[in-house]
CSV table of C-alpha atoms in Angstrom, one decimal:
chain,number,residue,atom,x,y,z
A,1,MET,CA,-32.4,73.8,13.2
A,2,GLY,CA,-30.2,73.5,16.1
A,3,SER,CA,-27.7,76.0,17.3
A,4,PRO,CA,-24.5,76.1,15.3
A,5,ASN,CA,-22.7,75.5,18.6
A,6,ALA,CA,-24.7,72.5,19.4
A,7,LYS,CA,-22.9,69.3,19.4
A,8,ARG,CA,-23.4,67.2,16.4
A,9,LYS,CA,-23.2,63.5,16.6
A,10,VAL,CA,-20.1,62.7,14.6
A,11,HIS,CA,-19.8,59.2,12.9
A,12,VAL,CA,-16.2,58.3,13.1
A,13,VAL,CA,-15.1,55.8,10.6
A,14,PRO,CA,-12.9,53.4,12.3
A,15,SER,CA,-9.4,53.3,10.8
A,16,ILE,CA,-8.8,50.0,9.1
A,17,LYS,CA,-6.1,48.1,11.0
A,18,GLN,CA,-3.3,47.4,8.6
A,19,SER,CA,-2.5,43.7,8.7
A,20,SER,CA,1.1,42.9,8.9
A,21,SER,CA,2.2,42.6,5.3
A,22,VAL,CA,3.1,39.2,4.2
A,23,PRO,CA,6.8,39.3,3.2
A,24,ILE,CA,7.6,38.6,-0.5
A,25,ASP,CA,9.6,35.4,-1.0
A,26,ARG,CA,12.1,36.7,-3.4
A,27,SER,CA,13.4,33.1,-4.3
A,28,LYS,CA,9.9,32.2,-5.5
A,29,VAL,CA,9.5,35.3,-7.4
A,30,PHE,CA,12.8,34.7,-9.0
A,31,THR,CA,11.8,31.2,-9.9
A,32,LEU,CA,8.6,32.3,-11.4
A,33,VAL,CA,10.4,34.9,-13.6
A,34,LEU,CA,13.1,32.4,-14.5
A,35,GLY,CA,10.3,29.9,-15.7
A,36,VAL,CA,9.1,32.7,-18.2
A,37,ILE,CA,12.6,33.3,-19.3
A,38,ILE,CA,13.3,29.6,-19.9
A,39,MET,CA,10.1,29.3,-21.7
A,40,ALA,CA,11.0,32.1,-24.1
A,41,ALA,CA,14.6,31.1,-24.5
A,42,ILE,CA,13.6,27.6,-25.6
A,43,TYR,CA,11.2,28.9,-28.1
A,44,PHE,CA,13.8,31.3,-29.7
A,45,ILE,CA,16.8,29.1,-29.5
A,46,LEU,CA,15.1,26.1,-31.2
A,47,PRO,CA,15.9,25.8,-35.0
A,48,GLU,CA,13.4,27.5,-37.3
A,49,ASN,CA,12.5,24.2,-39.0
A,50,TYR,CA,10.7,23.2,-35.8
A,51,SER,CA,6.9,24.0,-35.8
A,52,ASP,CA,5.6,26.8,-33.7
A,53,THR,CA,3.4,24.3,-31.7
A,54,ALA,CA,6.4,22.0,-31.0
A,55,LYS,CA,8.5,25.0,-29.9
A,56,ILE,CA,5.8,26.3,-27.6
A,57,MET,CA,5.2,22.9,-26.2
A,58,LEU,CA,8.8,22.4,-25.3
A,59,GLY,CA,9.0,25.9,-23.9
A,60,LEU,CA,6.0,25.2,-21.6
A,61,LEU,CA,7.5,21.9,-20.7
A,62,GLY,CA,10.8,23.6,-19.6
A,63,MET,CA,8.7,26.0,-17.5
A,64,SER,CA,6.7,23.3,-15.9
A,65,VAL,CA,9.8,21.2,-15.0
A,66,LEU,CA,11.2,24.3,-13.1
A,67,TYR,CA,7.9,25.1,-11.3
A,68,TRP,CA,7.2,21.5,-10.3
A,69,THR,CA,10.7,21.0,-9.1
A,70,PHE,CA,11.2,24.1,-7.0
A,71,GLU,CA,7.5,24.7,-6.3
A,72,PRO,CA,7.3,28.6,-6.4
A,73,VAL,CA,3.5,28.0,-6.4
A,74,PRO,CA,1.5,24.8,-5.4
A,75,LEU,CA,1.6,21.9,-7.7
A,76,GLY,CA,-2.0,22.3,-8.6
A,77,VAL,CA,-1.5,26.1,-9.6
A,78,THR,CA,1.2,25.0,-12.0
A,79,ALA,CA,-1.1,22.3,-13.4
A,80,VAL,CA,-4.0,24.8,-14.1
A,81,LEU,CA,-1.6,27.4,-15.5
A,82,LEU,CA,-0.3,24.8,-18.1
A,83,LEU,CA,-3.9,23.9,-18.9
A,84,ILE,CA,-4.7,27.6,-19.6
A,85,LEU,CA,-1.5,28.3,-21.6
A,86,MET,CA,-2.0,25.2,-23.8
A,87,THR,CA,-5.5,26.5,-24.7
A,88,VAL,CA,-4.5,30.1,-25.1
A,89,PHE,CA,-1.6,29.4,-27.4
A,90,GLY,CA,-3.7,26.8,-29.3
A,91,ILE,CA,-0.9,24.3,-29.3
A,92,VAL,CA,-3.4,21.4,-29.7
A,93,PRO,CA,-7.2,21.2,-30.0
A,94,LYS,CA,-9.0,21.8,-26.7
A,95,GLU,CA,-10.2,18.1,-26.8
A,96,VAL,CA,-6.5,17.1,-26.2
A,97,VAL,CA,-5.9,19.8,-23.7
A,98,TYR,CA,-8.6,18.4,-21.5
A,99,SER,CA,-8.2,14.7,-22.5
A,100,GLY,CA,-6.1,13.7,-19.5
A,101,PHE,CA,-9.1,14.4,-17.2
A,102,SER,CA,-11.2,11.8,-19.2
A,103,SER,CA,-8.8,9.1,-18.4
A,104,PRO,CA,-9.8,6.3,-16.0
A,105,ALA,CA,-6.4,6.8,-14.3
A,106,VAL,CA,-7.6,10.1,-12.8
A,107,PHE,CA,-10.5,8.3,-11.2
A,108,LEU,CA,-8.1,5.5,-10.0
A,109,ILE,CA,-6.2,8.2,-8.2
A,110,ILE,CA,-9.5,9.7,-6.8
A,111,GLY,CA,-10.7,6.3,-5.6
A,112,GLY,CA,-7.2,5.6,-4.1
A,113,MET,CA,-7.0,8.7,-2.1
A,114,MET,CA,-10.7,8.0,-0.8
A,115,LEU,CA,-9.6,4.6,0.2
A,116,ALA,CA,-6.6,6.0,2.1
A,117,ILE,CA,-8.9,8.4,4.0
A,118,GLY,CA,-11.3,5.4,4.8
A,119,VAL,CA,-8.6,3.2,6.1
A,120,ASN,CA,-7.1,6.1,8.1
A,121,ASP,CA,-10.5,6.7,9.8
A,122,THR,CA,-10.1,3.4,11.5
A,123,PRO,CA,-7.1,2.4,13.8
A,124,LEU,CA,-6.1,-0.3,11.2
A,125,ALA,CA,-3.0,1.5,9.8
A,126,LYS,CA,-1.8,2.4,13.3
A,127,ARG,CA,-2.4,-1.2,14.5
A,128,LEU,CA,-0.2,-2.6,11.7
A,129,ALA,CA,2.7,-0.2,12.6
A,130,TYR,CA,2.4,-0.9,16.3
A,131,PHE,CA,2.2,-4.7,15.6
A,132,ILE,CA,5.4,-4.7,13.5
A,133,LEU,CA,7.4,-2.4,15.8
A,134,ALA,CA,6.4,-4.5,18.9
A,135,LYS,CA,7.8,-7.6,17.2
A,136,TRP,CA,11.0,-6.4,15.7
A,137,GLY,CA,11.5,-2.7,17.0
A,138,GLY,CA,13.8,-3.4,20.0
A,139,THR,CA,17.1,-3.1,18.0
A,140,ALA,CA,18.4,-0.6,15.5
A,141,LYS,CA,18.5,-3.4,12.8
A,142,GLY,CA,14.9,-4.5,13.8
A,143,LEU,CA,13.6,-0.9,13.9
A,144,VAL,CA,15.0,0.0,10.5
A,145,GLY,CA,13.6,-3.2,9.1
A,146,SER,CA,10.3,-2.5,10.6
A,147,ILE,CA,10.0,1.0,9.2
A,148,ILE,CA,10.9,-0.4,5.7
A,149,ILE,CA,8.4,-3.2,5.8
A,150,ILE,CA,5.3,-1.2,7.0
A,151,PRO,CA,4.8,0.7,3.8
A,152,GLN,CA,5.3,-2.4,1.6
A,153,ILE,CA,2.2,-3.9,3.4
A,154,GLN,CA,0.2,-0.5,3.3
A,155,ALA,CA,0.9,-0.3,-0.5
A,156,PHE,CA,-1.7,-3.0,-1.3
A,157,PHE,CA,-4.5,-1.1,0.5
A,158,ILE,CA,-3.3,2.5,0.6
A,159,PRO,CA,-2.6,3.4,-3.1
A,160,ALA,CA,-1.3,6.9,-2.4
A,161,VAL,CA,2.5,6.9,-1.7
A,162,ALA,CA,2.2,10.4,0.0
A,163,VAL,CA,-0.4,9.2,2.3
A,164,ARG,CA,1.7,6.1,3.2
A,165,ALA,CA,4.6,8.3,4.0
A,166,THR,CA,2.5,10.7,6.0
A,167,LEU,CA,0.9,8.0,8.0
A,168,LEU,CA,4.3,6.5,9.0
A,169,ILE,CA,6.0,9.6,10.0
A,170,PRO,CA,4.3,10.1,13.4
A,171,VAL,CA,4.9,6.5,14.3
A,172,ALA,CA,8.5,6.9,13.4
A,173,MET,CA,8.8,10.2,15.3
A,174,MET,CA,7.1,8.7,18.4
A,175,THR,CA,9.5,5.8,18.3
A,176,LEU,CA,12.6,8.1,18.1
A,177,ASP,CA,11.2,10.1,20.9
A,178,THR,CA,10.8,7.0,23.0
A,179,ILE,CA,14.4,6.1,22.4
A,180,GLU,CA,15.3,9.8,23.1
A,181,VAL,CA,17.5,10.0,20.0
A,182,LYS,CA,19.3,13.4,19.8
A,183,GLU,CA,18.1,15.7,17.1
A,184,ASN,CA,21.0,15.2,14.5
A,185,GLY,CA,21.7,11.7,15.6
A,186,ASN,CA,22.6,9.0,12.9
A,187,LEU,CA,19.8,6.8,14.1
A,188,ARG,CA,17.3,9.6,13.5
A,189,LYS,CA,18.8,10.1,9.9
A,190,MET,CA,18.6,6.3,9.2
A,191,ILE,CA,15.0,6.1,10.3
A,192,MET,CA,13.9,9.1,8.5
A,193,LEU,CA,15.5,7.7,5.3
A,194,ALA,CA,14.0,4.3,6.0
A,195,VAL,CA,10.6,6.1,5.7
A,196,ALA,CA,11.5,7.8,2.5
A,197,PHE,CA,13.4,4.9,0.7
A,198,GLY,CA,11.0,2.3,2.0
A,199,GLY,CA,8.0,4.4,0.8
A,200,THR,CA,9.6,4.7,-2.7
A,201,ILE,CA,10.3,0.9,-2.9
A,202,SER,CA,6.7,0.2,-1.8
A,203,GLY,CA,5.5,1.7,-5.2
A,204,THR,CA,7.4,-0.8,-7.2
A,205,VAL,CA,5.2,-4.0,-7.3
A,206,VAL,CA,1.7,-2.5,-6.9
A,207,MET,CA,0.6,-0.9,-10.1
A,208,THR,CA,-1.9,1.4,-8.3
A,209,ALA,CA,0.7,2.4,-5.6
A,210,ALA,CA,2.5,5.0,-7.6
A,211,ILE,CA,1.3,7.7,-10.0
A,212,GLY,CA,4.3,6.9,-12.4
A,213,ASN,CA,3.1,3.3,-12.9
A,214,ILE,CA,-0.4,4.4,-13.6
A,215,LEU,CA,0.8,7.1,-16.1
A,216,THR,CA,3.1,4.5,-17.9
A,217,VAL,CA,0.2,2.1,-18.3
A,218,GLU,CA,-2.1,4.7,-19.5
A,219,LEU,CA,0.4,6.1,-22.1
A,220,LEU,CA,1.2,2.6,-23.4
A,221,LYS,CA,-2.6,2.0,-23.9
A,222,GLU,CA,-3.1,5.5,-25.5
A,223,PHE,CA,-0.1,5.3,-28.0
A,224,LEU,CA,0.1,1.6,-28.7
A,225,GLY,CA,-3.1,0.0,-27.6
A,226,ILE,CA,-1.2,-2.2,-25.1
A,227,GLN,CA,-2.9,-2.9,-21.8
A,228,ILE,CA,-0.8,-3.9,-18.9
A,229,THR,CA,-3.0,-5.5,-16.1
A,230,TYR,CA,-2.5,-5.1,-12.3
A,231,PHE,CA,-1.2,-8.7,-12.3
A,232,GLN,CA,1.2,-8.3,-15.1
A,233,TRP,CA,2.7,-5.3,-13.4
A,234,PHE,CA,3.1,-7.5,-10.2
A,235,LEU,CA,4.6,-10.3,-12.1
A,236,TYR,CA,7.2,-8.1,-13.9
A,237,THR,CA,8.3,-6.2,-10.7
A,238,VAL,CA,8.0,-8.6,-7.9
A,239,PRO,CA,11.8,-9.8,-7.9
A,240,ILE,CA,13.0,-6.1,-7.9
A,241,TRP,CA,10.7,-5.3,-5.1
A,242,LEU,CA,11.8,-8.3,-3.0
A,243,LEU,CA,15.6,-7.8,-3.7
A,244,LEU,CA,15.4,-4.0,-2.9
A,245,ILE,CA,13.9,-4.5,0.6
A,246,PRO,CA,16.9,-6.1,2.1
A,247,VAL,CA,19.3,-4.0,-0.1
A,248,VAL,CA,17.9,-0.7,1.3
A,249,TRP,CA,18.1,-2.1,4.8
A,250,PHE,CA,21.8,-3.0,4.4
A,251,VAL,CA,22.7,0.3,2.7
A,252,LEU,CA,21.2,2.4,5.5
A,253,LEU,CA,22.8,0.3,8.3
A,254,LYS,CA,26.2,0.7,6.6
A,255,SER,CA,25.8,4.4,5.7
A,256,PHE,CA,25.4,5.5,9.4
A,257,ALA,CA,27.6,4.6,12.3
A,258,LEU,CA,25.6,4.2,15.5
A,259,GLN,CA,26.6,4.7,19.1
A,260,PRO,CA,26.2,1.5,21.4
A,261,GLU,CA,23.3,3.0,23.3
A,262,ASN,CA,21.5,3.5,19.9
A,263,LYS,CA,21.8,-0.3,18.9
A,264,GLU,CA,19.4,-1.9,21.4
A,265,PHE,CA,16.3,-0.4,23.2
A,266,PRO,CA,13.9,-3.0,24.4
A,267,HIS,CA,11.6,-0.5,25.8
A,268,VAL,CA,10.4,0.5,22.3
A,269,LYS,CA,8.8,-3.0,22.1
A,270,GLU,CA,7.2,-2.6,25.4
A,271,GLU,CA,5.9,0.9,24.4
A,272,MET,CA,4.4,-0.6,21.1
A,273,LYS,CA,2.8,-3.4,23.0
A,274,LYS,CA,1.2,-0.8,25.3
A,275,LYS,CA,-0.1,1.1,22.3
A,276,LEU,CA,-1.6,-2.2,20.9
A,277,ASP,CA,-3.2,-3.0,24.3
A,278,GLU,CA,-4.8,0.6,24.2
A,279,LEU,CA,-6.2,-0.2,20.8
A,280,GLY,CA,-7.7,-3.4,22.0
A,281,SER,CA,-8.8,-6.2,19.8
A,282,LEU,CA,-10.1,-5.5,16.2
A,283,ASN,CA,-13.4,-3.6,16.2
A,284,VAL,CA,-16.2,-3.9,13.8
A,285,GLN,CA,-15.1,-0.9,11.7
A,286,GLU,CA,-11.7,-2.5,11.2
A,287,LYS,CA,-13.1,-5.8,10.3
A,288,LYS,CA,-15.4,-4.2,7.7
A,289,CYS,CA,-12.4,-2.2,6.4
A,290,ILE,CA,-10.4,-5.4,6.0
A,291,ALA,CA,-13.2,-7.3,4.2
A,292,ILE,CA,-13.5,-4.3,1.7
A,293,LEU,CA,-9.8,-4.1,1.1
A,294,ILE,CA,-9.5,-7.8,0.4
A,295,LEU,CA,-12.4,-7.5,-2.1
A,296,ILE,CA,-10.6,-4.6,-3.9
A,297,VAL,CA,-7.2,-6.2,-4.0
A,298,GLY,CA,-8.9,-9.6,-5.3
A,299,LEU,CA,-10.6,-7.6,-8.1
A,300,TRP,CA,-7.3,-5.8,-9.0
A,301,PHE,CA,-5.5,-9.2,-9.2
A,302,THR,CA,-8.3,-10.9,-11.2
A,303,GLU,CA,-8.4,-8.1,-13.8
A,304,PRO,CA,-7.5,-10.5,-16.7
A,305,PHE,CA,-10.8,-12.4,-16.0
A,306,HIS,CA,-13.3,-9.7,-15.5
A,307,GLY,CA,-11.6,-6.9,-17.6
A,308,LEU,CA,-12.6,-4.0,-15.2
A,309,HIS,CA,-10.1,-1.1,-15.2
A,310,PRO,CA,-8.4,-0.8,-11.7
A,311,SER,CA,-10.3,2.4,-11.2
A,312,ILE,CA,-13.7,0.5,-10.9
A,313,PRO,CA,-12.7,-1.6,-7.8
A,314,ALA,CA,-11.1,1.6,-6.3
A,315,LEU,CA,-14.3,3.5,-6.6
A,316,LEU,CA,-16.4,0.5,-5.6
A,317,GLY,CA,-14.3,0.3,-2.5
A,318,ALA,CA,-14.8,3.9,-1.7
A,319,ILE,CA,-18.5,3.5,-2.0
A,320,LEU,CA,-18.5,0.5,0.2
A,321,MET,CA,-16.5,2.2,2.9
A,322,ALA,CA,-19.0,5.0,3.1
A,323,PHE,CA,-22.2,2.9,2.6
A,324,PRO,CA,-24.6,2.9,5.7
A,325,GLY,CA,-24.3,-0.4,7.6
A,326,ILE,CA,-21.5,-1.8,5.5
A,327,GLY,CA,-18.8,0.9,5.6
A,328,CYS,CA,-16.1,2.0,8.1
A,329,SER,CA,-16.0,5.8,7.4
A,330,LYS,CA,-18.3,8.7,6.2
A,331,TRP,CA,-18.6,10.0,2.8
A,332,GLU,CA,-18.2,13.6,4.1
A,333,SER,CA,-14.8,12.5,5.3
A,334,MET,CA,-13.7,10.5,2.3
A,335,VAL,CA,-14.4,13.4,-0.2
A,336,LYS,CA,-11.8,15.7,1.4
A,337,ILE,CA,-9.1,14.6,-0.8
A,338,ASN,CA,-6.0,16.5,-2.1
A,339,PHE,CA,-7.3,18.2,-5.2
A,340,ASP,CA,-3.7,19.1,-6.2
A,341,THR,CA,-3.1,15.6,-6.9
A,342,ILE,CA,-6.0,15.2,-9.2
A,343,LEU,CA,-5.1,18.3,-11.1
A,344,LEU,CA,-1.5,17.1,-11.4
A,345,MET,CA,-2.6,13.7,-12.7
A,346,GLY,CA,-5.0,15.1,-15.2
A,347,VAL,CA,-2.7,17.7,-16.6
A,348,THR,CA,0.3,15.6,-16.7
A,349,LEU,CA,-1.6,13.1,-18.9
A,350,SER,CA,-2.9,16.0,-21.0
A,351,LEU,CA,0.7,17.1,-21.3
A,352,GLY,CA,1.9,13.7,-22.5
A,353,TYR,CA,-0.9,13.7,-25.2
A,354,ALA,CA,-0.3,17.2,-26.2
A,355,PHE,CA,3.6,16.5,-26.2
A,356,ASN,CA,2.9,13.9,-28.9
A,357,HIS,CA,0.1,15.7,-30.8
A,358,SER,CA,2.3,18.8,-31.2
A,359,GLY,CA,5.2,16.9,-32.7
A,360,ALA,CA,7.5,17.7,-29.8
A,361,THR,CA,7.9,14.0,-29.1
A,362,GLU,CA,9.1,13.3,-32.6
A,363,LEU,CA,11.7,16.2,-32.4
A,364,ILE,CA,13.1,15.0,-29.1
A,365,GLY,CA,13.0,11.4,-30.1
A,366,GLY,CA,14.7,12.3,-33.5
A,367,SER,CA,17.8,13.9,-31.5
A,368,LEU,CA,18.3,10.6,-29.7
A,369,THR,CA,18.2,8.4,-32.8
A,370,ALA,CA,22.0,8.2,-33.0
A,371,GLY,CA,23.0,4.9,-34.3
A,372,TRP,CA,24.9,3.7,-31.3
A,373,PHE,CA,21.8,4.2,-29.1
A,374,ILE,CA,19.6,2.4,-31.5
A,375,ASP,CA,22.0,-0.4,-31.5
A,376,LEU,CA,21.9,-0.5,-27.8
A,377,LEU,CA,18.1,-0.8,-27.7
A,378,ARG,CA,18.2,-3.8,-30.1
A,379,SER,CA,20.0,-5.8,-27.4
A,380,PRO,CA,17.6,-6.4,-24.6
A,381,ILE,CA,20.0,-6.5,-21.7
A,382,LEU,CA,21.9,-3.5,-22.9
A,383,ALA,CA,18.7,-1.7,-23.7
A,384,VAL,CA,17.6,-2.1,-20.0
A,385,PHE,CA,21.0,-1.1,-18.6
A,386,SER,CA,21.1,2.1,-21.0
A,387,VAL,CA,17.6,3.1,-20.3
A,388,LEU,CA,18.1,2.9,-16.6
A,389,VAL,CA,21.1,5.0,-16.7
A,390,ILE,CA,19.9,7.7,-19.1
A,391,THR,CA,16.6,7.8,-17.2
A,392,GLN,CA,18.2,8.1,-13.8
A,393,VAL,CA,20.4,11.0,-15.2
A,394,LEU,CA,17.4,12.7,-16.7
A,395,HIS,CA,15.4,12.3,-13.6
A,396,LEU,CA,18.0,14.4,-11.7
A,397,VAL,CA,17.1,17.3,-14.0
A,398,VAL,CA,13.3,16.6,-14.4
A,399,ALA,CA,12.7,15.8,-10.8
A,400,ASN,CA,8.9,15.5,-10.8
A,401,VAL,CA,8.0,11.8,-11.3
A,402,SER,CA,4.9,12.5,-13.2
A,403,THR,CA,6.6,15.0,-15.5
A,404,ALA,CA,9.6,12.7,-16.1
A,405,VAL,CA,7.2,9.8,-17.0
A,406,VAL,CA,5.0,12.0,-19.3
A,407,ILE,CA,8.2,13.5,-21.1
A,408,LEU,CA,10.2,10.1,-21.3
A,409,ILE,CA,7.6,7.3,-22.0
A,410,PRO,CA,6.4,8.7,-25.3
A,411,ILE,CA,10.0,9.3,-26.4
A,412,PHE,CA,11.0,5.7,-25.5
A,413,ILE,CA,8.0,4.4,-27.3
A,414,GLY,CA,9.1,6.0,-30.5
A,415,LEU,CA,12.7,4.9,-30.0
A,416,ALA,CA,11.7,1.3,-29.1
A,417,THR,CA,9.5,1.3,-32.4
A,418,THR,CA,12.5,2.7,-34.4
A,419,ALA,CA,14.8,0.0,-33.0
A,420,GLY,CA,12.4,-2.7,-33.4
A,421,ALA,CA,12.5,-3.3,-29.6
A,422,ASP,CA,9.8,-4.3,-27.2
A,423,PRO,CA,8.2,-1.0,-26.0
A,424,VAL,CA,6.7,-2.7,-22.8
A,425,LEU,CA,10.3,-3.8,-21.8
A,426,ILE,CA,11.7,-0.3,-22.6
A,427,CYS,CA,8.8,1.6,-20.9
A,428,VAL,CA,8.5,-0.5,-17.8
A,429,THR,CA,12.3,-0.1,-17.3
A,430,ALA,CA,12.2,3.7,-17.7
A,431,SER,CA,9.0,4.0,-15.5
A,432,LEU,CA,10.9,2.0,-12.7
A,433,ALA,CA,14.0,4.3,-13.1
A,434,CYS,CA,11.6,7.3,-12.6
A,435,LEU,CA,10.1,5.9,-9.6
A,436,HIS,CA,13.3,5.2,-7.7
A,437,GLY,CA,14.7,8.6,-7.1
A,438,TYR,CA,16.9,8.5,-4.1
A,439,ILE,CA,19.6,11.2,-4.5
A,440,LEU,CA,17.6,14.5,-4.4
A,441,VAL,CA,14.8,15.4,-2.1
A,442,VAL,CA,12.6,16.5,-5.1
A,443,GLU,CA,13.0,13.1,-7.0
A,444,ALA,CA,10.3,11.2,-5.0
A,445,THR,CA,7.2,12.1,-2.9
A,446,PRO,CA,8.2,10.2,0.3
A,447,ASN,CA,11.6,12.2,0.1
A,448,ILE,CA,9.6,15.4,0.2
A,449,VAL,CA,7.3,14.3,3.0
A,450,VAL,CA,10.3,13.2,5.1
A,451,HIS,CA,12.4,16.2,4.3
A,452,SER,CA,9.4,18.6,5.2
A,453,THR,CA,9.6,17.4,8.9
A,454,GLY,CA,12.9,19.3,9.4
A,455,GLN,CA,14.5,16.2,10.8
A,456,ILE,CA,16.8,15.6,7.9
A,457,GLN,CA,18.7,17.6,5.2
A,458,GLN,CA,19.3,17.2,1.6
A,459,LYS,CA,23.0,16.3,2.1
A,460,ASP,CA,21.9,13.3,4.2
A,461,PHE,CA,20.3,11.8,1.1
A,462,LEU,CA,23.4,11.9,-1.1
A,463,ILE,CA,25.6,9.0,-0.2
A,464,PRO,CA,22.8,6.5,0.7
A,465,GLY,CA,20.9,7.8,-2.3
A,466,LEU,CA,23.8,7.2,-4.7
A,467,TRP,CA,24.3,3.6,-3.4
A,468,MET,CA,20.5,3.0,-3.7
A,469,THR,CA,20.5,4.3,-7.3
A,470,ILE,CA,23.5,1.9,-8.2
A,471,ALA,CA,21.7,-0.9,-6.4
A,472,MET,CA,18.4,-0.3,-8.2
A,473,ILE,CA,20.1,-0.4,-11.6
A,474,ALA,CA,22.0,-3.7,-10.6
A,475,VAL,CA,18.9,-5.4,-9.3
A,476,THR,CA,16.9,-4.5,-12.3
A,477,VAL,CA,19.5,-5.6,-14.8
A,478,LEU,CA,19.8,-8.9,-12.8
A,479,THR,CA,16.0,-9.3,-12.9
A,480,ALA,CA,15.9,-8.7,-16.7
A,481,ALA,CA,18.6,-11.3,-17.4
A,482,THR,CA,16.9,-13.8,-15.3
A,483,TRP,CA,13.2,-13.4,-14.4
A,484,TRP,CA,12.1,-11.2,-17.3
A,485,ASN,CA,13.9,-13.7,-19.7
A,486,TRP,CA,12.0,-16.6,-18.0
A,487,ILE,CA,8.6,-15.0,-18.2
A,488,GLY,CA,9.0,-13.8,-21.8
A,489,LEU,CA,9.4,-10.0,-21.2
A,490,LEU,CA,12.9,-9.8,-22.3
């Protein structure tokens, strides 16, 4: 044994460095607690003659609307939470709770996001943007028009609206920096809203270009066995799409007064031409990408002949883009998709099925069966107008597009059946109204993407958004009275 005075080797345990604590976001905590309160309040306020399952379902719906609107937690977290709560409370059988994920619509979204990554792995999307801006980007009018047109073309080969907006933002920002527009300038606001509103309009004509469209088609098939094809959706909506493009251009130009120096800027065209020159001619990868996209869109348009669900061409395209020697991307890159979107799609579909299965749809639909409203639905033009107005108002409350569609489409199906009206006419109208959210940031994904840049505020959406909402209603009613009447939808 050593001497007691001998030095002993002391093992000093290093102190654990306290990481700087993450500040608690009180507003998010408040929103989370408020959601629980709303769920409980809905359950206890509803009449006793409502079934427990319907009351719990409506309570969960109220909570989900709040969470998806204000996002105290990521969208996917809310989706999974709903999945768990529907199972724990036993609102509907487990088969119904998970049924949304068995829908081909989920695989259409997966395929669409993979296609978007594959396209983005080539310079094709940037080339398109540079080409259009080089042609018409030398004036304020041309620049706004160009920013609006770009997502309309992208919608045919980039199904995800969030991806279209995200790809366009850097191009728009680069253009504004080239012009040296001041931070709060009207031209900056105009261009940012052109990205947002143009992105929303781009989801109109292409069935696969907006989640709301896909959900509507799936719900009609689930509840009524009615299958709307890619071509039919295009046929129904093409006049609305074509009319809204010049309308949004006009509204934005009239909504913001521009200084003389912000009306013409020929150096933008020169800058875009320089960018095009840097890209050079179409490379092999881009040519392969174009060929695959033509094949996919061709299969989507010819769905009535081969009967393949749109998810099959989308998934086939994803495989071809990653296939050795044929593709333009890598599988490792293409599978890095936003899983939140998949969870949101699957759970919102399950929510719609559970909403109907629990009896909640009948309860809400029953409260809207006032004689005057049923009479309105029996007159096709009045039905279109009233559904547009009611849906736009409700969409301000139920801001999330997927949630709005899942709640309203089953209700409108029931009301149309009661009134003896065409459910396709009513549901397509409601779906379009859900898609075209312009007033609030949270009403549409492109609005959220643009607002997240910090370049524009909620107040900047209000006046142009109000005019676009009125214009959308007017254009849809005009289309119904003419085009839909001619093709037999009205």
